[in-house]
């Protein structure tokens, strides 16, 4: 989503802010902007550019502005198209103050109408611009007292916001305001950094404070004072920042997505090794104060509720099968965006587990906050140790996928699936339903599945690029089917194709085909069939594939060794070694992702940064 970065200190802010923005560009990349109090003119100056951050950087190289106080923004449009006018920073009427904002101001229309009636002139279609004008008005209404104006501002804004304000007549001050959207402050020597995510300034300071919910801060180069929205002072707790910024490059691969597809075997290995090494201390208390929780506690478990969005939700849907079939725990994976709007039935022995690669997804965070409001304990499975979910959930399990740069999730997905598989087996072992040797064997099988995933990439790479992708790249619709655990896998495959190749794709449980979707089958609508290693499941899927062929459909099949009829029936086929059904999805993952990648490449899509999307979705 959008990211905000601010700097006040002894250096010039432009390069610091731009570097911070570039580290967070995965959050949004349809326009970018920078504002500072320019050293030469002492005026609030600004540069904005439509498109990726590199356009802004180029513009600033041609027409430099710089100063010791600066703010910047990369945008993922919510209100108003991606344009120069809608790009942040936004200004008041007299261009004496400027604001960058991440979040959504839900009541902006009413506020805007009121401000317009008082003579304010708006130049953008965004919700964010209202913050600048409302602050301008609040300053006038409160005799230019900044504290009173800030309190008045936040009392009128509804929604979620992380914003940074710079004022021309306060050239040593940044105002940071936070409600729901995260904002953190890095404490340096005679310099302060503000950002949506610590990654923006990791390596520049090792001291960080996360702005508490519904607070604002006056940030100067040598001091930070924080207040509640009721203007009461808040003591900030400084934490040691142990996040390193690892400048990741493509390591010779054409795209990050391709690199990340190839990193999956090692990511599974790292995730499982770390889990095994910390077996008795796996579920860490997020505040690091209490000792780790033993798995004995999980003996009380009666059910599991998994929450997530997008690919993380798909991993959760796959996890349902692990927990139910291995650990005997009734499990459902709910979409976080829907969960809190349904009737909630509290259950004492239910474990709530939020899955999120980034740990920042607003819908998932809000679901967790809803659960906390209901007195429920939560855990998270996430890939980012410094994330908000880790801070807010009681316990956490870290996947070790490493930074995932492509918007489409690949290795994060596989490590989530691996984590869920490991946990299900571990809990079953603790509960006595799986023996120690069974648990050890499950770990070996998981690592072997990672090996087979990689073998699949080697085996099918040229077949994908030379034969299969060219055969389907021109299609404008695609259907995916699977049964049992391969159905949520089909959901993930359909999402990948939509995200990166812009092909309308729909996934169905194979048995549902005859209840409607069969009407869609024709020569132009291929069906990708994900088989299943179980012989009974296979027979059913085979029948479904035959029904497709009988209607002149094209079948692209992912099958397992020995499934001869489906191999012969399919137009194109990938054959995988027989593994336990639970691991079948891991084994198929690499080839599935590589195929979607190859199709997107043939269609000339921007694979790592698909149109309209963002990697971390911090608005609801
Ligand atoms: C975005 C990304 C998806 C991701 C989803 C959930 O939509 O583009 O790839 O699956 O957010 O993200 P999370 O970080 O919570 O796993």
Coordinates of C-alpha atoms and ligand atoms in Angstrom, one line a residue:
X1 CA 0.0 0.0 0.0
X2 CA 1.2 3.6 0.3
X3 CA 4.3 4.2 2.2
X4 CA 5.3 7.3 4.1
X5 CA 8.8 8.3 5.0
X6 CA 10.1 11.4 6.8
X7 CA 13.5 12.7 7.9
X8 CA 14.7 15.5 10.1
X9 CA 18.4 15.8 11.0
X10 CA 21.8 16.9 10.2
X11 CA 21.9 15.4 6.7
X12 CA 20.0 16.6 3.6
X13 CA 16.7 14.6 3.5
X14 CA 16.2 13.9 -0.1
X15 CA 18.5 10.9 -0.6
X16 CA 17.5 9.5 2.8
X17 CA 13.8 9.8 2.0
X18 CA 14.1 8.4 -1.5
X19 CA 16.2 5.4 -0.3
X20 CA 13.5 4.7 2.4
X21 CA 10.8 4.9 -0.2
X22 CA 12.7 2.6 -2.6
X23 CA 12.9 0.0 0.2
X24 CA 9.1 0.2 0.7
X25 CA 8.1 0.6 -3.0
X26 CA 6.6 -2.9 -2.9
X27 CA 3.7 -1.3 -1.0
X28 CA 2.6 0.9 -3.9
X29 CA 4.1 2.1 -7.1
X30 CA 1.7 4.2 -9.1
X31 CA 3.1 7.6 -8.2
X32 CA 5.5 9.1 -5.8
X33 CA 6.4 12.5 -4.3
X34 CA 8.8 14.3 -2.1
X35 CA 8.6 17.6 -0.2
X36 CA 11.1 19.5 1.9
X37 CA 11.9 22.9 3.2
X38 CA 14.5 23.8 0.6
X39 CA 17.7 25.0 2.1
X40 CA 18.3 27.5 -0.7
X41 CA 14.9 29.2 -0.6
X42 CA 13.6 28.3 2.9
X43 CA 10.3 27.5 1.0
X44 CA 8.3 24.4 1.2
X45 CA 9.2 22.7 -2.1
X46 CA 7.8 19.6 -3.8
X47 CA 8.3 17.2 -6.6
X48 CA 5.8 14.6 -7.8
X49 CA 5.9 12.0 -10.5
X50 CA 3.4 9.5 -11.9
X51 CA 4.7 5.9 -12.2
X52 CA 7.4 4.2 -10.3
X53 CA 9.8 5.9 -7.9
X54 CA 12.5 6.0 -10.5
X55 CA 10.5 8.7 -12.4
X56 CA 10.6 10.9 -9.3
X57 CA 14.3 10.2 -8.8
X58 CA 15.0 11.3 -12.3
X59 CA 12.9 14.4 -11.9
X60 CA 14.8 15.3 -8.7
X61 CA 18.1 14.8 -10.4
X62 CA 17.1 17.3 -13.1
X63 CA 15.5 19.8 -10.7
X64 CA 17.0 19.2 -7.3
X65 CA 15.4 20.3 -4.1
X66 CA 16.7 19.4 -0.7
X67 CA 16.7 20.3 2.9
X68 CA 17.2 18.9 6.4
X69 CA 13.5 18.2 6.9
X70 CA 11.7 16.1 4.2
X71 CA 8.8 13.8 3.7
X72 CA 8.0 11.3 0.9
X73 CA 5.4 9.0 -0.3
X74 CA 4.8 6.2 -2.8
X75 CA 1.1 5.7 -3.7
X76 CA -1.3 2.9 -4.3
X77 CA -4.4 4.7 -5.5
X78 CA -7.6 4.4 -3.4
X79 CA -9.4 7.7 -4.1
X80 CA -8.6 9.2 -7.4
X81 CA -6.6 7.9 -10.3
X82 CA -2.8 7.8 -10.4
X83 CA -1.9 11.3 -11.5
X84 CA 0.4 14.2 -10.7
X85 CA -2.4 16.0 -8.9
X86 CA -3.4 13.0 -6.8
X87 CA 0.2 12.1 -5.9
X88 CA 1.3 13.0 -2.4
X89 CA 2.5 15.2 -0.7
X90 CA -0.7 17.3 -0.4
X91 CA -0.8 21.0 0.6
X92 CA -3.0 23.6 2.3
X93 CA -4.3 26.5 0.3
X94 CA -1.1 28.6 0.8
X95 CA 1.4 25.8 0.3
X96 CA 2.8 26.4 3.8
X97 CA 2.2 22.9 5.1
X98 CA 2.4 19.5 3.4
X99 CA 1.3 16.0 4.3
X100 CA 1.9 12.5 3.3
X101 CA -0.7 9.9 4.2
X102 CA -1.2 6.1 4.3
X103 CA -4.7 4.9 5.0
X104 CA -8.2 6.0 4.2
X105 CA -10.1 9.0 5.6
X106 CA -13.6 7.6 5.6
X107 CA -15.4 10.9 6.2
X108 CA -13.3 13.0 3.7
X109 CA -16.3 14.0 1.6
X110 CA -18.2 15.6 4.5
X111 CA -15.0 17.3 5.7
X112 CA -14.1 18.5 2.2
X113 CA -17.6 20.0 1.7
X114 CA -17.3 21.8 5.0
X115 CA -13.8 23.1 4.2
X116 CA -14.8 24.2 0.7
X117 CA -17.7 26.1 2.2
X118 CA -15.1 28.0 4.3
X119 CA -13.1 28.8 1.1
X120 CA -10.6 26.0 0.9
X121 CA -9.6 25.1 -2.6
X122 CA -8.8 21.4 -3.3
X123 CA -6.7 20.4 -6.2
X124 CA -6.9 16.6 -6.1
X125 CA -9.5 13.8 -5.9
X126 CA -7.9 12.2 -3.0
X127 CA -9.2 11.7 0.6
X128 CA -5.7 12.6 1.9
X129 CA -5.8 16.2 0.8
X130 CA -8.4 16.9 3.3
X131 CA -5.8 16.4 6.1
X132 CA -3.8 19.3 4.8
X133 CA -6.7 21.7 4.6
X134 CA -8.2 20.5 7.9
X135 CA -4.9 21.1 9.6
X136 CA -4.7 24.6 8.0
X137 CA -8.2 25.4 9.3
X138 CA -7.4 24.0 12.7
X139 CA -4.3 26.1 13.0
X140 CA -6.4 29.2 12.2
X141 CA -9.2 28.1 14.6
X142 CA -6.7 27.6 17.5
X143 CA -4.5 30.6 17.2
X144 CA -1.8 28.7 15.4
X145 CA -1.2 26.5 18.5
X146 CA 0.2 23.4 16.9
X147 CA -0.8 21.0 19.8
X148 CA -4.4 22.3 19.8
X149 CA -4.6 22.2 16.0
X150 CA -3.3 18.6 15.9
X151 CA -5.8 17.5 18.6
X152 CA -8.6 19.2 16.7
X153 CA -7.4 17.6 13.4
X154 CA -7.4 14.0 14.8
X155 CA -10.8 14.5 16.5
X156 CA -12.4 15.1 13.1
X157 CA -10.7 12.4 11.0
X158 CA -12.4 9.0 10.8
X159 CA -10.7 6.0 9.3
X160 CA -7.1 4.8 9.3
X161 CA -4.1 7.0 8.9
X162 CA -0.4 7.2 9.3
X163 CA 0.7 10.6 8.3
X164 CA 3.6 13.0 8.4
X165 CA 3.2 16.7 8.2
X166 CA 5.9 19.3 7.5
X167 CA 5.3 23.1 8.1
X168 CA 7.2 25.9 6.4
X169 CA 7.2 28.0 9.6
X170 CA 8.5 25.1 11.7
X171 CA 11.6 24.1 9.7
X172 CA 12.9 21.8 12.4
X173 CA 9.7 19.8 13.0
X174 CA 7.9 16.8 11.7
X175 CA 4.5 15.8 13.0
X176 CA 3.8 12.1 12.9
X177 CA 0.2 10.9 13.5
X178 CA -1.0 7.3 13.7
X179 CA -4.4 5.7 13.9
X180 CA -4.6 2.0 12.9
X181 CA -2.0 2.3 10.2
X182 CA 1.6 1.6 11.5
X183 CA 4.2 4.3 11.9
X184 CA 7.6 4.0 13.5
X185 CA 10.3 6.4 14.5
X186 CA 14.0 5.6 14.2
X187 CA 16.2 7.5 16.7
X188 CA 19.6 8.5 15.3
X189 CA 22.3 10.8 16.6
X190 CA 21.0 14.3 15.8
X191 CA 18.6 12.8 13.3
X192 CA 15.2 11.1 13.3
X193 CA 13.6 8.9 10.7
X194 CA 9.8 8.3 10.4
X195 CA 8.4 5.6 8.2
X196 CA 5.5 3.1 7.7
X197 CA 8.0 0.3 8.2
X198 CA 11.4 0.0 9.9
X199 CA 12.9 -1.4 6.7
X200 CA 13.0 2.2 5.4
X201 CA 15.7 3.1 7.9
X202 CA 17.2 -0.3 9.0
X203 CA 21.0 0.0 9.1
X204 CA 20.9 3.8 9.7
X205 CA 20.0 3.4 13.3
X206 CA 19.4 0.5 15.7
X207 CA 16.9 2.3 17.9
X208 CA 13.2 2.3 17.1
X209 CA 9.9 3.2 18.7
X210 CA 6.6 2.1 17.3
X211 CA 4.1 5.0 17.6
X212 CA 1.3 3.7 19.9
X213 CA -2.2 3.5 18.5
X214 CA -4.0 6.9 18.4
X215 CA -1.1 9.0 19.2
X216 CA 0.9 11.8 17.5
X217 CA 4.5 12.9 17.9
X218 CA 6.4 16.1 17.5
X219 CA 9.7 14.9 16.0
X220 CA 12.8 17.1 16.0
X221 CA 16.3 16.1 15.2
X222 CA 17.2 15.6 18.9
X223 CA 13.8 15.0 20.5
X224 CA 10.5 13.2 20.2
X225 CA 7.4 14.1 22.2
X226 CA 4.4 11.9 22.0
X227 CA 0.8 12.6 23.0
X228 CA -2.5 10.7 23.0
X229 CA -5.3 12.1 20.9
X230 CA -6.5 13.6 24.1
X231 CA -3.3 15.5 24.4
X232 CA -1.8 13.5 27.3
X233 CA 1.9 12.8 27.1
X234 CA 3.0 9.3 26.4
X235 CA 6.3 7.7 27.2
X236 CA 7.8 6.0 24.2
X237 CA 9.5 2.7 24.7
X238 CA 12.6 2.4 22.6
X239 CA 13.5 -1.0 21.1
X240 CA 16.6 -2.4 19.6
X241 CA 16.1 -2.7 15.9
X242 CA 17.6 -6.0 14.8
X243 CA 16.3 -5.9 11.3
X244 CA 18.9 -5.7 8.6
X245 CA 18.3 -4.2 5.2
X246 CA 19.4 -6.9 2.9
X247 CA 19.7 -5.2 -0.5
X248 CA 18.3 -8.1 -2.6
X249 CA 19.1 -8.2 -6.3
X250 CA 17.8 -10.6 -8.9
X251 CA 20.9 -12.7 -8.7
X252 CA 21.0 -13.0 -12.5
X253 CA 17.4 -14.0 -12.8
X254 CA 15.2 -12.0 -15.2
X255 CA 12.6 -11.3 -12.5
X256 CA 12.4 -11.5 -8.7
X257 CA 9.4 -13.9 -9.1
X258 CA 11.6 -16.3 -11.0
X259 CA 14.4 -16.1 -8.4
X260 CA 11.9 -16.6 -5.6
X261 CA 10.4 -19.6 -7.4
X262 CA 13.8 -21.2 -7.4
X263 CA 14.5 -20.3 -3.7
X264 CA 11.6 -22.4 -2.4
X265 CA 13.5 -25.6 -1.6
X266 CA 15.9 -23.7 0.5
X267 CA 13.1 -21.6 2.1
X268 CA 11.3 -24.7 3.2
X269 CA 14.5 -26.1 4.6
X270 CA 15.3 -23.0 6.6
X271 CA 11.7 -22.7 8.0
X272 CA 11.6 -26.3 9.1
X273 CA 15.1 -26.4 10.5
X274 CA 14.4 -23.3 12.5
X275 CA 11.2 -24.8 13.8
X276 CA 12.9 -28.1 14.8
X277 CA 15.8 -26.3 16.5
X278 CA 13.3 -24.3 18.6
X279 CA 10.9 -27.1 19.2
X280 CA 10.2 -26.3 22.8
X281 CA 10.2 -22.6 22.3
X282 CA 8.5 -22.3 19.1
X283 CA 5.6 -20.2 19.9
X284 CA 7.4 -17.1 21.1
X285 CA 5.8 -14.4 23.2
X286 CA 5.9 -11.4 21.1
X287 CA 7.0 -9.1 23.8
X288 CA 10.0 -11.4 24.6
X289 CA 9.3 -10.9 28.3
X290 CA 7.6 -14.1 29.2
X291 CA 9.2 -17.5 28.5
X292 CA 8.1 -19.5 25.6
X293 CA 4.9 -21.5 25.7
X294 CA 5.2 -25.2 25.7
X295 CA 3.2 -27.3 23.3
X296 CA 1.6 -28.9 26.3
X297 CA -0.7 -25.9 26.3
X298 CA -1.9 -26.9 22.9
X299 CA -3.3 -30.2 24.4
X300 CA -6.3 -28.1 25.5
X301 CA -7.0 -27.2 21.9
X302 CA -10.3 -28.2 20.5
X303 CA -10.4 -26.3 17.2
X304 CA -8.4 -24.0 15.1
X305 CA -9.4 -20.9 13.2
X306 CA -7.0 -19.6 10.6
X307 CA -7.3 -16.1 9.2
X308 CA -5.6 -14.6 6.2
X309 CA -6.0 -12.8 2.8
X310 CA -5.1 -13.7 -0.7
X311 CA -2.3 -16.3 -1.0
X312 CA -2.0 -16.6 2.8
X313 CA -5.7 -17.5 3.0
X314 CA -5.1 -20.2 0.4
X315 CA -2.2 -21.6 2.5
X316 CA -4.7 -21.6 5.4
X317 CA -7.2 -23.5 3.3
X318 CA -4.6 -26.1 2.6
X319 CA -3.7 -26.2 6.3
X320 CA -7.2 -27.2 7.1
X321 CA -6.5 -30.6 5.8
X322 CA -3.3 -31.0 7.9
X323 CA -4.9 -30.0 11.2
X324 CA -8.0 -32.0 10.7
X325 CA -6.4 -35.2 9.3
X326 CA -3.1 -35.2 11.2
X327 CA -4.0 -33.6 14.5
X328 CA -7.8 -34.3 14.6
X329 CA -8.5 -30.6 15.1
X330 CA -11.6 -29.2 13.4
X331 CA -10.1 -26.3 11.4
X332 CA -11.5 -23.6 9.2
X333 CA -9.6 -20.9 7.3
X334 CA -11.6 -17.7 7.0
X335 CA -11.0 -14.7 4.9
X336 CA -9.9 -12.0 7.3
X337 CA -11.8 -9.3 5.4
X338 CA -15.1 -11.2 6.0
X339 CA -14.5 -12.8 9.4
X340 CA -15.2 -9.9 11.6
X341 CA -18.5 -9.0 9.9
X342 CA -20.0 -12.4 10.6
X343 CA -21.6 -13.5 13.9
X344 CA -18.8 -14.5 16.3
X345 CA -19.2 -17.5 18.5
X346 CA -16.5 -17.4 21.2
X347 CA -14.8 -20.7 22.0
X348 CA -12.4 -21.0 24.9
X349 CA -10.4 -23.8 23.3
X350 CA -10.1 -22.4 19.8
X351 CA -6.7 -21.3 18.6
X352 CA -6.9 -18.2 16.3
X353 CA -4.0 -18.1 13.9
X354 CA -3.4 -15.2 11.5
X355 CA -1.3 -16.0 8.5
X356 CA 0.4 -13.1 6.6
X357 CA 3.6 -12.9 4.6
X358 CA 4.0 -9.2 5.4
X359 CA 2.4 -9.1 8.9
X360 CA 0.9 -5.8 7.8
X361 CA -2.3 -6.6 5.9
X362 CA -5.0 -4.3 7.3
X363 CA -7.8 -6.8 7.0
X364 CA -5.8 -9.5 8.9
X365 CA -4.7 -7.0 11.5
X366 CA -8.3 -5.8 12.0
X367 CA -9.5 -9.4 12.4
X368 CA -6.8 -9.9 15.1
X369 CA -7.8 -6.7 16.9
X370 CA -11.5 -7.8 16.8
X371 CA -10.5 -11.1 18.4
X372 CA -8.5 -9.3 21.1
X373 CA -11.6 -7.2 21.7
X374 CA -13.4 -10.4 22.3
X375 CA -10.8 -11.6 24.8
X376 CA -9.4 -14.2 22.5
X377 CA -5.7 -15.1 22.3
X378 CA -4.1 -15.0 18.9
X379 CA -1.0 -16.3 17.1
X380 CA 0.5 -15.4 13.8
X381 CA 2.5 -17.2 11.1
X382 CA 4.4 -14.5 9.3
X383 CA 7.6 -13.9 7.4
X384 CA 8.5 -10.5 8.9
X385 CA 9.8 -10.5 12.4
X386 CA 9.4 -6.7 12.8
X387 CA 5.8 -6.7 11.6
X388 CA 2.8 -5.3 13.3
X389 CA 1.2 -8.8 13.6
X390 CA 4.2 -10.0 15.5
X391 CA 3.9 -7.1 17.9
X392 CA 0.2 -7.4 18.4
X393 CA -0.4 -11.2 18.5
X394 CA 0.4 -13.1 21.6
X395 CA 2.6 -15.7 19.9
X396 CA 4.2 -16.0 16.6
X397 CA 5.9 -18.5 14.3
X398 CA 8.3 -17.1 11.8
X399 CA 8.6 -18.5 8.3
X400 CA 12.1 -18.1 6.8
X401 CA 11.3 -17.3 3.2
X402 CA 13.6 -14.3 3.3
X403 CA 12.5 -11.0 1.7
X404 CA 9.9 -11.7 -1.0
X405 CA 10.2 -8.8 -3.6
X406 CA 7.8 -9.9 -6.3
X407 CA 4.2 -8.9 -5.6
X408 CA 2.9 -12.4 -6.5
X409 CA 3.7 -14.6 -3.5
X410 CA 5.7 -17.8 -4.2
X411 CA 8.2 -18.8 -1.6
X412 CA 6.2 -17.2 1.2
X413 CA 3.2 -19.4 0.2
X414 CA 5.3 -22.6 0.3
X415 CA 6.8 -21.8 3.6
X416 CA 3.4 -21.0 5.0
X417 CA 2.2 -24.4 3.8
X418 CA 5.4 -26.0 5.3
X419 CA 4.8 -24.2 8.6
X420 CA 1.2 -25.4 8.8
X421 CA 2.2 -29.0 8.0
X422 CA 5.0 -28.9 10.6
X423 CA 2.7 -27.5 13.2
X424 CA -0.1 -30.0 12.6
X425 CA 2.4 -32.8 13.0
X426 CA 4.0 -31.3 16.0
X427 CA 0.7 -30.7 17.8
X428 CA -0.4 -34.3 16.9
X429 CA 2.9 -35.5 18.4
X430 CA 2.3 -33.5 21.6
X431 CA -1.2 -34.8 21.8
X432 CA 0.0 -38.3 21.4
X433 CA -1.7 -39.1 18.1
X434 CA 1.5 -39.2 16.2
X435 CA 4.6 -41.1 17.4
X436 CA 8.1 -39.5 17.6
X437 CA 9.2 -41.5 14.6
X438 CA 6.0 -40.5 12.8
X439 CA 6.7 -36.9 13.6
X440 CA 10.4 -37.2 12.4
X441 CA 9.3 -39.0 9.3
X442 CA 6.8 -36.1 8.5
X443 CA 9.7 -33.6 8.7
X444 CA 11.8 -35.8 6.3
X445 CA 8.9 -36.1 3.9
X446 CA 8.4 -32.3 4.0
X447 CA 12.1 -31.7 3.1
X448 CA 11.8 -34.3 0.4
X449 CA 8.8 -32.5 -1.0
X450 CA 10.9 -29.4 -1.3
X451 CA 13.4 -31.4 -3.2
X452 CA 10.7 -32.7 -5.5
X453 CA 9.4 -29.2 -6.1
X454 CA 12.9 -28.2 -7.3
X455 CA 13.2 -31.4 -9.5
X456 CA 9.9 -30.5 -11.1
X457 CA 11.3 -27.1 -12.1
X458 CA 14.3 -28.7 -13.7
X459 CA 12.3 -31.4 -15.4
X460 CA 9.7 -29.2 -16.9
X461 CA 11.4 -25.8 -17.5
X462 CA 11.9 -26.1 -21.2
X463 CA 8.5 -27.9 -21.7
X464 CA 6.8 -25.0 -20.0
X465 CA 8.6 -22.2 -21.9
X466 CA 8.7 -23.9 -25.3
X467 CA 5.4 -25.9 -25.4
X468 CA 2.9 -25.3 -22.7
X469 CA 3.0 -21.6 -22.1
X470 CA 2.8 -20.8 -25.8
X471 CA -0.2 -23.1 -26.2
X472 CA -2.2 -21.1 -23.6
X473 CA -0.8 -17.6 -23.5
X474 CA -3.4 -16.2 -25.8
X475 CA -6.4 -17.5 -23.8
X476 CA -8.5 -14.9 -22.1
X477 CA -10.2 -17.2 -19.6
X478 CA -9.0 -20.2 -17.6
X479 CA -10.7 -22.7 -15.3
X480 CA -8.9 -24.6 -12.6
X481 CA -10.2 -27.6 -10.8
X482 CA -9.0 -29.7 -7.9
X483 CA -10.5 -32.0 -5.2
X484 CA -9.8 -32.2 -1.4
X485 CA -6.4 -30.5 -0.8
X486 CA -5.8 -29.8 -4.5
X487 CA -8.9 -27.5 -4.6
X488 CA -7.4 -24.7 -2.5
X489 CA -4.2 -25.2 -4.5
X490 CA -6.4 -24.6 -7.6
X491 CA -7.5 -21.3 -6.0
X492 CA -3.9 -20.3 -5.6
X493 CA -3.1 -21.2 -9.2
X494 CA -6.0 -19.1 -10.5
X495 CA -4.9 -16.2 -8.3
X496 CA -1.4 -16.4 -9.7
X497 CA -2.6 -16.3 -13.3
X498 CA -4.9 -13.4 -12.6
X499 CA -2.3 -11.4 -10.7
X500 CA 0.6 -11.6 -13.1
X501 CA -0.9 -12.5 -16.5
X502 CA -4.2 -10.6 -16.3
X503 CA -6.2 -13.6 -17.5
X504 CA -9.6 -14.1 -16.0
X505 CA -9.3 -17.3 -14.0
X506 CA -11.7 -19.2 -11.8
X507 CA -11.1 -22.2 -9.6
X508 CA -13.8 -24.7 -8.7
X509 CA -13.9 -27.8 -6.6
X510 CA -13.9 -30.5 -9.4
X511 CA -17.2 -31.9 -8.3
X512 CA -18.9 -28.5 -8.7
X513 CA -18.1 -28.4 -12.4
X514 CA -21.3 -30.1 -13.4
X515 CA -23.4 -27.7 -11.3
X516 CA -22.9 -24.8 -13.6
X517 CA -19.3 -24.1 -14.7
X518 CA -19.5 -26.8 -17.4
X519 CA -21.6 -24.4 -19.4
X520 CA -18.4 -22.3 -19.9
X521 CA -16.4 -25.1 -21.4
X522 CA -15.4 -24.6 -25.1
X523 CA -12.2 -24.8 -27.1
X524 CA -11.1 -21.3 -26.0
X525 CA -11.6 -22.0 -22.2
X526 CA -8.9 -24.4 -21.1
X527 CA -9.3 -26.3 -17.8
X528 CA -6.3 -26.9 -15.6
X529 CA -6.9 -30.1 -13.7
X530 CA -5.0 -30.8 -10.5
X531 CA -5.2 -34.5 -9.8
X532 CA -4.7 -36.1 -6.4
X533 CA -2.4 -39.0 -5.3
X534 CA -5.3 -40.8 -3.6
X535 CA -6.7 -43.5 -6.0
X536 CA -10.4 -42.7 -5.1
X537 CA -9.9 -39.0 -5.4
X538 CA -8.1 -39.6 -8.7
X539 CA -10.9 -41.6 -10.2
X540 CA -13.4 -38.8 -9.5
X541 CA -11.1 -36.2 -11.0
X542 CA -10.5 -38.4 -14.0
X543 CA -14.3 -38.5 -14.5
X544 CA -14.5 -34.7 -14.3
X545 CA -11.7 -34.4 -16.9
X546 CA -13.6 -36.8 -19.2
X547 CA -16.7 -34.6 -18.9
X548 CA -14.5 -31.7 -20.0
X549 CA -13.1 -33.5 -23.0
X550 CA -16.6 -34.7 -24.0
X551 CA -17.5 -31.0 -24.3
X552 CA -14.5 -30.3 -26.5
X553 CA -12.6 -28.6 -23.7
X554 CA -8.8 -28.5 -23.5
X555 CA -7.3 -30.2 -20.5
X556 CA -3.9 -29.2 -19.0
X557 CA -3.3 -31.7 -16.2
X558 CA -1.0 -32.0 -13.2
X559 CA -1.0 -35.7 -12.4
X560 CA 0.8 -38.3 -10.4
X561 CA 2.8 -41.2 -11.6
X562 CA 0.7 -44.2 -12.7
X563 CA -2.4 -42.1 -13.5
X564 CA -2.3 -43.3 -17.1
X565 CA -5.8 -42.5 -18.2
X566 CA -5.5 -38.8 -17.2
X567 CA -2.1 -38.6 -18.8
X568 CA -3.4 -39.9 -22.0
X569 CA -6.5 -37.8 -22.0
X570 CA -4.8 -34.5 -21.3
X571 CA -3.7 -32.1 -24.0
X572 CA -0.6 -31.2 -22.0
X573 CA 0.5 -32.9 -18.8
X574 CA 3.0 -32.6 -15.9
X575 CA 3.6 -35.9 -14.1
X576 CA 4.9 -35.8 -10.4
X577 CA 6.1 -38.6 -8.2
X578 CA 3.5 -40.1 -5.8
X579 CA 3.8 -38.5 -2.3
X580 CA 1.5 -38.3 0.7
X581 CA -1.6 -36.3 -0.5
X582 CA -0.8 -33.6 2.0
X583 CA 2.5 -32.9 0.3
X584 CA 1.2 -33.2 -3.2
X585 CA 0.5 -29.5 -3.3
X586 CA 4.1 -28.6 -2.3
X587 CA 5.5 -30.9 -5.0
X588 CA 3.3 -29.3 -7.7
X589 CA 3.8 -25.7 -6.6
X590 CA 7.0 -24.8 -8.5
X591 CA 5.8 -26.1 -11.8
X592 CA 2.5 -24.3 -11.4
X593 CA 4.1 -21.0 -10.6
X594 CA 6.7 -21.3 -13.4
X595 CA 3.9 -22.0 -15.9
X596 CA 2.0 -18.8 -14.8
X597 CA 5.3 -16.9 -14.9
X598 CA 6.0 -18.1 -18.4
X599 CA 2.4 -17.2 -19.6
X600 CA 2.7 -13.7 -18.1
X601 CA 6.1 -13.3 -19.8
X602 CA 4.8 -14.2 -23.2
X603 CA 2.0 -11.7 -22.7
X604 CA 4.5 -9.0 -21.9
X605 CA 3.2 -8.3 -18.4
X606 CA 5.1 -6.4 -15.7
X607 CA 5.6 -9.6 -13.7
X608 CA 7.2 -8.3 -10.5
X609 CA 5.0 -5.3 -10.2
X610 CA 1.6 -6.2 -11.7
X611 CA -0.8 -3.3 -12.6
X612 CA -3.1 -2.1 -9.8
X613 CA -1.6 -4.3 -7.1
X614 CA 0.6 -3.8 -4.1
X615 CA 2.5 -6.4 -2.0
X616 CA 1.4 -5.2 1.4
X617 CA -2.2 -4.1 1.6
X618 CA -2.5 -1.7 4.5
X619 CA -6.0 -0.4 3.9
X620 CA -9.2 -2.3 4.4
Ligands
LIG1 C1 -1.6 -8.8 -1.4 C2 -0.6 -9.5 -2.1 C3 -0.8 -11.0 -2.1 C4 -0.9 -11.5 -0.7 C5 -2.0 -10.7 0.1 C6 -2.0 -11.0 1.6 O1 -2.8 -8.9 -2.0 O2 -0.5 -9.1 -3.5 O3 0.2 -11.7 -2.8 O4 -1.2 -12.8 -0.7 O5 -1.8 -9.3 -0.1 O6 -0.7 -10.5 2.1 P1 0.0 -11.0 3.4 O7 1.2 -10.2 3.5 O8 -1.0 -10.8 4.5 O9 0.3 -12.5 3.2

